PDB file of C-alpha atoms and ligand atoms in Angstrom:
ATOM      1  CA  UNK A  98     127.030  11.579 -10.284  1.00  0.00           C
ATOM      2  CA  UNK A  99     127.656  12.930  -6.702  1.00  0.00           C
ATOM      3  CA  UNK A 100     128.819  10.837  -3.956  1.00  0.00           C
ATOM      4  CA  UNK A 101     126.380  10.801  -0.567  1.00  0.00           C
ATOM      5  CA  UNK A 102     128.771  12.445   1.904  1.00  0.00           C
ATOM      6  CA  UNK A 103     128.854  10.907   5.510  1.00  0.00           C
ATOM      7  CA  UNK A 104     130.003  13.933   7.445  1.00  0.00           C
ATOM      8  CA  UNK A 105     132.152  13.290  10.883  1.00  0.00           C
ATOM      9  CA  UNK A 106     133.359  15.565  13.440  1.00  0.00           C
ATOM     10  CA  UNK A 107     133.383  16.246  16.908  1.00  0.00           C
ATOM     11  CA  UNK A 108     130.874  18.699  18.461  1.00  0.00           C
ATOM     12  CA  UNK A 109     131.806  22.327  16.864  1.00  0.00           C
ATOM     13  CA  UNK A 110     134.029  20.787  14.265  1.00  0.00           C
ATOM     14  CA  UNK A 111     132.036  22.805  11.594  1.00  0.00           C
ATOM     15  CA  UNK A 112     130.058  20.290  10.403  1.00  0.00           C
ATOM     16  CA  UNK A 113     126.745  22.185   9.838  1.00  0.00           C
ATOM     17  CA  UNK A 114     128.434  25.419   8.625  1.00  0.00           C
ATOM     18  CA  UNK A 115     129.767  23.088   6.163  1.00  0.00           C
ATOM     19  CA  UNK A 116     127.037  21.120   5.198  1.00  0.00           C
ATOM     20  CA  UNK A 117     124.871  24.266   4.670  1.00  0.00           C
ATOM     21  CA  UNK A 118     127.793  25.336   2.236  1.00  0.00           C
ATOM     22  CA  UNK A 119     127.915  22.210   0.273  1.00  0.00           C
ATOM     23  CA  UNK A 120     123.771  22.679   0.213  1.00  0.00           C
ATOM     24  CA  UNK A 121     124.204  25.783  -1.585  1.00  0.00           C
ATOM     25  CA  UNK A 122     127.095  24.732  -4.262  1.00  0.00           C
ATOM     26  CA  UNK A 123     125.955  21.228  -4.994  1.00  0.00           C
ATOM     27  CA  UNK A 124     122.194  20.980  -4.009  1.00  0.00           C
ATOM     28  CA  UNK A 125     122.677  18.315  -1.537  1.00  0.00           C
ATOM     29  CA  UNK A 126     120.121  17.531   1.046  1.00  0.00           C
ATOM     30  CA  UNK A 127     121.249  17.830   4.388  1.00  0.00           C
ATOM     31  CA  UNK A 128     119.902  15.654   7.172  1.00  0.00           C
ATOM     32  CA  UNK A 129     121.186  16.093  10.537  1.00  0.00           C
ATOM     33  CA  UNK A 130     120.144  13.408  13.344  1.00  0.00           C
ATOM     34  CA  UNK A 131     120.393  16.273  15.903  1.00  0.00           C
ATOM     35  CA  UNK A 132     118.231  18.543  14.304  1.00  0.00           C
ATOM     36  CA  UNK A 133     115.905  15.792  13.609  1.00  0.00           C
ATOM     37  CA  UNK A 134     115.610  14.816  17.179  1.00  0.00           C
ATOM     38  CA  UNK A 135     115.444  18.469  18.300  1.00  0.00           C
ATOM     39  CA  UNK A 136     112.384  18.528  16.525  1.00  0.00           C
ATOM     40  CA  UNK A 137     111.125  15.822  18.407  1.00  0.00           C
ATOM     41  CA  UNK A 138     111.480  17.717  21.510  1.00  0.00           C
ATOM     42  CA  UNK A 139     110.583  20.622  20.510  1.00  0.00           C
ATOM     43  CA  UNK A 140     107.566  19.163  19.017  1.00  0.00           C
ATOM     44  CA  UNK A 141     106.631  17.459  22.421  1.00  0.00           C
ATOM     45  CA  UNK A 142     105.983  14.238  20.401  1.00  0.00           C
ATOM     46  CA  UNK A 143     106.123  11.063  22.824  1.00  0.00           C
ATOM     47  CA  UNK A 144     109.772  10.162  21.146  1.00  0.00           C
ATOM     48  CA  UNK A 145     111.014  13.737  22.598  1.00  0.00           C
ATOM     49  CA  UNK A 146     109.704  13.098  25.671  1.00  0.00           C
ATOM     50  CA  UNK A 147     111.487   9.825  25.948  1.00  0.00           C
ATOM     51  CA  UNK A 148     114.718  11.141  24.496  1.00  0.00           C
ATOM     52  CA  UNK A 149     114.693  14.813  26.246  1.00  0.00           C
ATOM     53  CA  UNK A 150     116.989  13.571  29.316  1.00  0.00           C
ATOM     54  CA  UNK A 151     119.301  11.565  27.357  1.00  0.00           C
ATOM     55  CA  UNK A 152     120.291  14.498  24.910  1.00  0.00           C
ATOM     56  CA  UNK A 153     120.510  17.085  27.864  1.00  0.00           C
ATOM     57  CA  UNK A 154     123.178  15.009  28.988  1.00  0.00           C
ATOM     58  CA  UNK A 155     124.834  14.871  25.885  1.00  0.00           C
ATOM     59  CA  UNK A 156     124.521  10.806  25.942  1.00  0.00           C
ATOM     60  CA  UNK A 157     123.616   8.886  22.643  1.00  0.00           C
ATOM     61  CA  UNK A 158     120.081   8.183  21.797  1.00  0.00           C
ATOM     62  CA  UNK A 159     119.661   4.827  21.212  1.00  0.00           C
ATOM     63  CA  UNK A 160     120.608   3.396  17.665  1.00  0.00           C
ATOM     64  CA  UNK A 161     116.912   1.789  16.641  1.00  0.00           C
ATOM     65  CA  UNK A 162     115.609   5.263  17.474  1.00  0.00           C
ATOM     66  CA  UNK A 163     117.823   7.398  15.631  1.00  0.00           C
ATOM     67  CA  UNK A 164     117.985   5.113  12.780  1.00  0.00           C
ATOM     68  CA  UNK A 165     114.095   5.189  12.073  1.00  0.00           C
ATOM     69  CA  UNK A 166     113.877   8.630  11.927  1.00  0.00           C
ATOM     70  CA  UNK A 167     116.769   8.931   9.760  1.00  0.00           C
ATOM     71  CA  UNK A 168     115.289   6.126   7.014  1.00  0.00           C
ATOM     72  CA  UNK A 169     111.800   8.232   7.725  1.00  0.00           C
ATOM     73  CA  UNK A 170     113.416  11.248   6.338  1.00  0.00           C
ATOM     74  CA  UNK A 171     115.965  10.583   3.136  1.00  0.00           C
ATOM     75  CA  UNK A 172     115.199   8.984   0.169  1.00  0.00           C
ATOM     76  CA  UNK A 173     118.277   8.370  -1.941  1.00  0.00           C
ATOM     77  CA  UNK A 174     116.546   8.102  -5.303  1.00  0.00           C
ATOM     78  CA  UNK A 175     115.560  11.673  -5.401  1.00  0.00           C
ATOM     79  CA  UNK A 176     118.814  13.228  -4.732  1.00  0.00           C
ATOM     80  CA  UNK A 177     122.462  13.095  -2.745  1.00  0.00           C
ATOM     81  CA  UNK A 178     122.640  13.762   0.668  1.00  0.00           C
ATOM     82  CA  UNK A 179     125.035  14.644   3.858  1.00  0.00           C
ATOM     83  CA  UNK A 180     124.310  12.712   6.671  1.00  0.00           C
ATOM     84  CA  UNK A 181     125.619  14.793   9.401  1.00  0.00           C
ATOM     85  CA  UNK A 182     125.949  13.376  12.811  1.00  0.00           C
ATOM     86  CA  UNK A 183     125.411  10.146  11.657  1.00  0.00           C
ATOM     87  CA  UNK A 184     126.593   7.294  12.491  1.00  0.00           C
ATOM     88  CA  UNK A 185     127.727   7.991  15.700  1.00  0.00           C
ATOM     89  CA  UNK A 186     128.244   3.972  16.333  1.00  0.00           C
ATOM     90  CA  UNK A 187     129.348   1.040  14.441  1.00  0.00           C
ATOM     91  CA  UNK A 188     125.861  -0.350  14.380  1.00  0.00           C
ATOM     92  CA  UNK A 189     124.747   2.603  12.977  1.00  0.00           C
ATOM     93  CA  UNK A 190     127.471   2.866  10.309  1.00  0.00           C
ATOM     94  CA  UNK A 191     126.687  -0.522   9.175  1.00  0.00           C
ATOM     95  CA  UNK A 192     122.993  -0.079   9.184  1.00  0.00           C
ATOM     96  CA  UNK A 193     123.825   3.501   6.980  1.00  0.00           C
ATOM     97  CA  UNK A 194     125.839   1.075   4.567  1.00  0.00           C
ATOM     98  CA  UNK A 195     123.524  -1.935   4.308  1.00  0.00           C
ATOM     99  CA  UNK A 196     119.957  -0.043   4.310  1.00  0.00           C
ATOM    100  CA  UNK A 197     120.626   3.215   3.021  1.00  0.00           C
ATOM    101  CA  UNK A 198     123.857   3.706   1.004  1.00  0.00           C
ATOM    102  CA  UNK A 199     123.733   0.251  -0.662  1.00  0.00           C
ATOM    103  CA  UNK A 200     125.708   0.712  -3.715  1.00  0.00           C
ATOM    104  CA  UNK A 201     125.277   4.388  -4.150  1.00  0.00           C
ATOM    105  CA  UNK A 202     128.923   6.000  -4.195  1.00  0.00           C
ATOM    106  CA  UNK A 203     129.811   7.251  -0.751  1.00  0.00           C
ATOM    107  CA  UNK A 204     132.906   9.533   0.650  1.00  0.00           C
ATOM    108  CA  UNK A 205     133.393   9.746   4.531  1.00  0.00           C
ATOM    109  CA  UNK A 206     134.500  13.234   5.683  1.00  0.00           C
ATOM    110  CA  UNK A 207     136.081  13.891   8.714  1.00  0.00           C
ATOM    111  CA  UNK A 208     136.537  17.417  10.062  1.00  0.00           C
ATOM    112  CA  UNK A 209     139.685  17.222  12.390  1.00  0.00           C
ATOM    113  CA  UNK A 210     140.093  20.162  15.094  1.00  0.00           C
ATOM    114  CA  UNK A 211     142.026  19.552  18.187  1.00  0.00           C
ATOM    115  CA  UNK A 212     139.783  19.095  21.203  1.00  0.00           C
ATOM    116  CA  UNK A 213     141.046  22.255  22.957  1.00  0.00           C
ATOM    117  CA  UNK A 214     139.906  24.406  20.167  1.00  0.00           C
ATOM    118  CA  UNK A 215     136.582  22.954  19.971  1.00  0.00           C
ATOM    119  CA  UNK A 216     135.609  23.764  23.512  1.00  0.00           C
ATOM    120  CA  UNK A 217     135.903  27.309  23.117  1.00  0.00           C
ATOM    121  CA  UNK A 218     134.115  27.408  19.535  1.00  0.00           C
ATOM    122  CA  UNK A 219     130.913  25.536  21.494  1.00  0.00           C
ATOM    123  CA  UNK A 220     130.661  27.738  24.387  1.00  0.00           C
ATOM    124  CA  UNK A 221     130.843  30.693  21.903  1.00  0.00           C
ATOM    125  CA  UNK A 222     128.193  28.918  19.416  1.00  0.00           C
ATOM    126  CA  UNK A 223     124.634  30.496  18.889  1.00  0.00           C
ATOM    127  CA  UNK A 224     122.193  29.325  16.597  1.00  0.00           C
ATOM    128  CA  UNK A 225     118.723  31.001  14.896  1.00  0.00           C
ATOM    129  CA  UNK A 226     116.099  27.909  14.963  1.00  0.00           C
ATOM    130  CA  UNK A 227     113.988  28.905  12.859  1.00  0.00           C
ATOM    131  CA  UNK A 228     116.581  29.553  10.003  1.00  0.00           C
ATOM    132  CA  UNK A 229     119.127  27.530  10.609  1.00  0.00           C
ATOM    133  CA  UNK A 230     122.235  30.217  10.741  1.00  0.00           C
ATOM    134  CA  UNK A 231     125.139  29.055  12.893  1.00  0.00           C
ATOM    135  CA  UNK A 232     127.082  32.268  14.650  1.00  0.00           C
ATOM    136  CA  UNK A 233     130.002  32.273  16.409  1.00  0.00           C
ATOM    137  CA  UNK A 234     130.433  35.052  19.116  1.00  0.00           C
ATOM    138  CA  UNK A 235     134.195  35.350  18.400  1.00  0.00           C
ATOM    139  CA  UNK A 236     134.581  34.238  14.829  1.00  0.00           C
ATOM    140  CA  UNK A 237     131.227  34.919  13.559  1.00  0.00           C
ATOM    141  CA  UNK A 238     129.302  37.438  15.119  1.00  0.00           C
ATOM    142  CA  UNK A 239     125.791  38.643  13.908  1.00  0.00           C
ATOM    143  CA  UNK A 240     125.636  42.210  12.862  1.00  0.00           C
ATOM    144  CA  UNK A 241     123.115  43.033  15.754  1.00  0.00           C
ATOM    145  CA  UNK A 242     124.026  41.221  19.225  1.00  0.00           C
ATOM    146  CA  UNK A 243     121.754  38.496  19.858  1.00  0.00           C
ATOM    147  CA  UNK A 244     119.687  38.377  16.692  1.00  0.00           C
ATOM    148  CA  UNK A 245     119.981  36.633  13.497  1.00  0.00           C
ATOM    149  CA  UNK A 246     121.213  38.472  10.489  1.00  0.00           C
ATOM    150  CA  UNK A 247     118.455  36.722   8.032  1.00  0.00           C
ATOM    151  CA  UNK A 248     115.710  36.131   9.940  1.00  0.00           C
ATOM    152  CA  UNK A 249     115.882  38.714  12.585  1.00  0.00           C
ATOM    153  CA  UNK A 250     114.604  35.791  14.759  1.00  0.00           C
ATOM    154  CA  UNK A 251     116.619  35.801  18.585  1.00  0.00           C
ATOM    155  CA  UNK A 252     119.618  33.631  18.503  1.00  0.00           C
ATOM    156  CA  UNK A 253     119.715  30.797  21.466  1.00  0.00           C
ATOM    157  CA  UNK A 254     122.466  29.071  23.060  1.00  0.00           C
ATOM    158  CA  UNK A 255     121.506  24.985  22.414  1.00  0.00           C
ATOM    159  CA  UNK A 256     121.197  23.489  25.596  1.00  0.00           C
ATOM    160  CA  UNK A 257     123.804  20.892  25.335  1.00  0.00           C
ATOM    161  CA  UNK A 258     125.887  23.596  24.495  1.00  0.00           C
ATOM    162  CA  UNK A 259     127.293  24.729  28.246  1.00  0.00           C
ATOM    163  CA  UNK A 260     130.332  23.273  29.345  1.00  0.00           C
ATOM    164  CA  UNK A 261     129.504  20.911  31.732  1.00  0.00           C
ATOM    165  CA  UNK A 262     127.486  18.920  28.925  1.00  0.00           C
ATOM    166  CA  UNK A 263     129.980  19.650  25.930  1.00  0.00           C
ATOM    167  CA  UNK A 264     132.476  17.498  28.332  1.00  0.00           C
ATOM    168  CA  UNK A 265     130.073  14.631  28.042  1.00  0.00           C
ATOM    169  CA  UNK A 266     129.263  14.811  24.268  1.00  0.00           C
ATOM    170  CA  UNK A 267     133.400  15.232  24.003  1.00  0.00           C
ATOM    171  CA  UNK A 268     133.855  12.094  25.908  1.00  0.00           C
ATOM    172  CA  UNK A 269     131.182  10.076  23.676  1.00  0.00           C
ATOM    173  CA  UNK A 270     132.982  11.370  20.573  1.00  0.00           C
ATOM    174  CA  UNK A 271     135.920  10.373  21.394  1.00  0.00           C
ATOM    175  CA  UNK A 272     134.873   6.983  23.219  1.00  0.00           C
ATOM    176  CA  UNK A 273     132.922   6.090  19.650  1.00  0.00           C
ATOM    177  CA  UNK A 274     135.026   7.798  16.879  1.00  0.00           C
ATOM    178  CA  UNK A 275     137.893   5.173  16.320  1.00  0.00           C
ATOM    179  CA  UNK A 276     135.808   2.292  15.005  1.00  0.00           C
ATOM    180  CA  UNK A 277     133.803   4.465  12.723  1.00  0.00           C
ATOM    181  CA  UNK A 278     137.085   5.984  10.971  1.00  0.00           C
ATOM    182  CA  UNK A 279     138.510   2.541  11.175  1.00  0.00           C
ATOM    183  CA  UNK A 280     135.475   1.542   8.957  1.00  0.00           C
ATOM    184  CA  UNK A 281     135.250   4.097   6.471  1.00  0.00           C
ATOM    185  CA  UNK A 282     139.003   3.802   6.133  1.00  0.00           C
ATOM    186  CA  UNK A 283     138.888  -0.280   5.707  1.00  0.00           C
ATOM    187  CA  UNK A 284     136.412   0.710   2.525  1.00  0.00           C
ATOM    188  CA  UNK A 285     138.743   3.344   1.002  1.00  0.00           C
ATOM    189  CA  UNK A 286     135.919   6.005   1.969  1.00  0.00           C
ATOM    190  CA  UNK A 287     137.831   8.551   4.448  1.00  0.00           C
ATOM    191  CA  UNK A 288     139.011  12.008   3.807  1.00  0.00           C
ATOM    192  CA  UNK A 289     140.501  13.942   6.774  1.00  0.00           C
ATOM    193  CA  UNK A 290     139.899  17.510   6.399  1.00  0.00           C
ATOM    194  CA  UNK A 291     141.988  20.277   8.385  1.00  0.00           C
ATOM    195  CA  UNK A 292     139.534  22.425   9.529  1.00  0.00           C
ATOM    196  CA  UNK A 293     141.328  24.585  11.972  1.00  0.00           C
ATOM    197  CA  UNK A 294     142.175  27.450   9.613  1.00  0.00           C
ATOM    198  CA  UNK A 295     138.574  29.023   8.544  1.00  0.00           C
ATOM    199  CA  UNK A 296     135.262  27.786   7.307  1.00  0.00           C
ATOM    200  CA  UNK A 297     136.351  28.858   3.123  1.00  0.00           C
ATOM    201  CA  UNK A 298     139.511  27.087   3.372  1.00  0.00           C
ATOM    202  CA  UNK A 299     137.606  23.849   5.054  1.00  0.00           C
ATOM    203  CA  UNK A 300     134.870  24.119   2.434  1.00  0.00           C
ATOM    204  CA  UNK A 301     137.578  24.504  -0.456  1.00  0.00           C
ATOM    205  CA  UNK A 302     139.245  21.165   0.676  1.00  0.00           C
ATOM    206  CA  UNK A 303     135.858  19.489   0.474  1.00  0.00           C
ATOM    207  CA  UNK A 304     135.254  21.077  -2.642  1.00  0.00           C
ATOM    208  CA  UNK A 305     138.092  18.823  -4.279  1.00  0.00           C
ATOM    209  CA  UNK A 306     136.922  15.811  -2.772  1.00  0.00           C
ATOM    210  CA  UNK A 307     133.775  16.033  -4.295  1.00  0.00           C
ATOM    211  CA  UNK A 308     135.278  16.848  -7.638  1.00  0.00           C
ATOM    212  CA  UNK A 309     137.669  13.959  -7.688  1.00  0.00           C
ATOM    213  CA  UNK A 310     134.745  11.473  -6.209  1.00  0.00           C
ATOM    214  CA  UNK A 311     132.932  12.710  -9.479  1.00  0.00           C
ATOM    215  CA  UNK A 312     135.346  11.998 -12.009  1.00  0.00           C
TER     216      UNK A 312
HETATM  217  P1  AMP B 259     124.190  17.165  17.316  1.00  0.00           P
HETATM  218  O1  AMP B 259     123.169  18.166  16.595  1.00  0.00           O
HETATM  219  O2  AMP B 259     124.764  16.017  15.925  1.00  0.00           O
HETATM  220  O3  AMP B 259     125.645  17.269  18.570  1.00  0.00           O
HETATM  221  O4  AMP B 259     123.481  15.963  18.508  1.00  0.00           O
HETATM  222  C1  AMP B 259     122.949  16.416  19.706  1.00  0.00           C
HETATM  223  C2  AMP B 259     122.240  15.332  20.441  1.00  0.00           C
HETATM  224  O5  AMP B 259     121.474  14.663  19.518  1.00  0.00           O
HETATM  225  C3  AMP B 259     123.665  14.208  20.785  1.00  0.00           C
HETATM  226  O6  AMP B 259     124.204  14.993  21.865  1.00  0.00           O
HETATM  227  C4  AMP B 259     122.792  13.011  20.901  1.00  0.00           C
HETATM  228  O7  AMP B 259     122.382  13.015  22.382  1.00  0.00           O
HETATM  229  C5  AMP B 259     121.750  12.930  19.807  1.00  0.00           C
HETATM  230  N1  AMP B 259     122.043  12.432  18.339  1.00  0.00           N
HETATM  231  C6  AMP B 259     122.476  13.153  17.508  1.00  0.00           C
HETATM  232  N2  AMP B 259     122.614  12.051  16.761  1.00  0.00           N
HETATM  233  C7  AMP B 259     122.631  11.164  17.217  1.00  0.00           C
HETATM  234  C8  AMP B 259     122.893   9.737  16.808  1.00  0.00           C
HETATM  235  N3  AMP B 259     123.704   9.196  15.224  1.00  0.00           N
HETATM  236  N4  AMP B 259     123.152   8.552  17.281  1.00  0.00           N
HETATM  237  C9  AMP B 259     122.450   8.914  18.961  1.00  0.00           C
HETATM  238  N5  AMP B 259     122.722  10.035  19.464  1.00  0.00           N
HETATM  239  C10 AMP B 259     122.517  10.991  18.403  1.00  0.00           C
END
């Protein structure tokens, strides 16, 4: 049985890129609370309007809002999941353990990248909203500048990927990640992966962790 994956890392550490590869190789379902929240914004739902200002400043949306959205969008009886961008607080970690993961096997994988490298990665990130492809203007540029290789749609820069907001997001990350890592370390579930070399090398390390967790 494949373990549930709790994917941890700073903004720009490569969680989305790694999640896409894990999905392809191991048929996981990928659930990103950031993506779910952005869908609410794009659809201009009541919830979307409520959270717009918080997200634009790079602050955290309230635990109960994010948890309700997460719970509505996953069902562990029907497959194994990658939780990306969740938990962001200890309250979320406890809710995830107690109400969703329960007795399922799980691993927490932390993508380790020094902060100074992350700012450059994020400011050069461009995304294709429909296909979900993620590009980097330096390390993974699209073949035709400004357009997705797969869908041909125009690439965008996330509103919260600008330098000012990125600084806030890092601050929030640094203020919150310590207790979350301690939480999973205490349960013996934490695996740190060096995510600085390239995405293929990072992925190889993740594959090893998943294969060991299965056996
Ligand atoms: P991400 O795509 O994971 O970088 O998330 C983008 C933004 O969505 C964050 O800066 C937060 O404003 C919000 N967000 C995403 N996941 C969470 C979460 N688990 N708890 C609170 N806010 C979140």
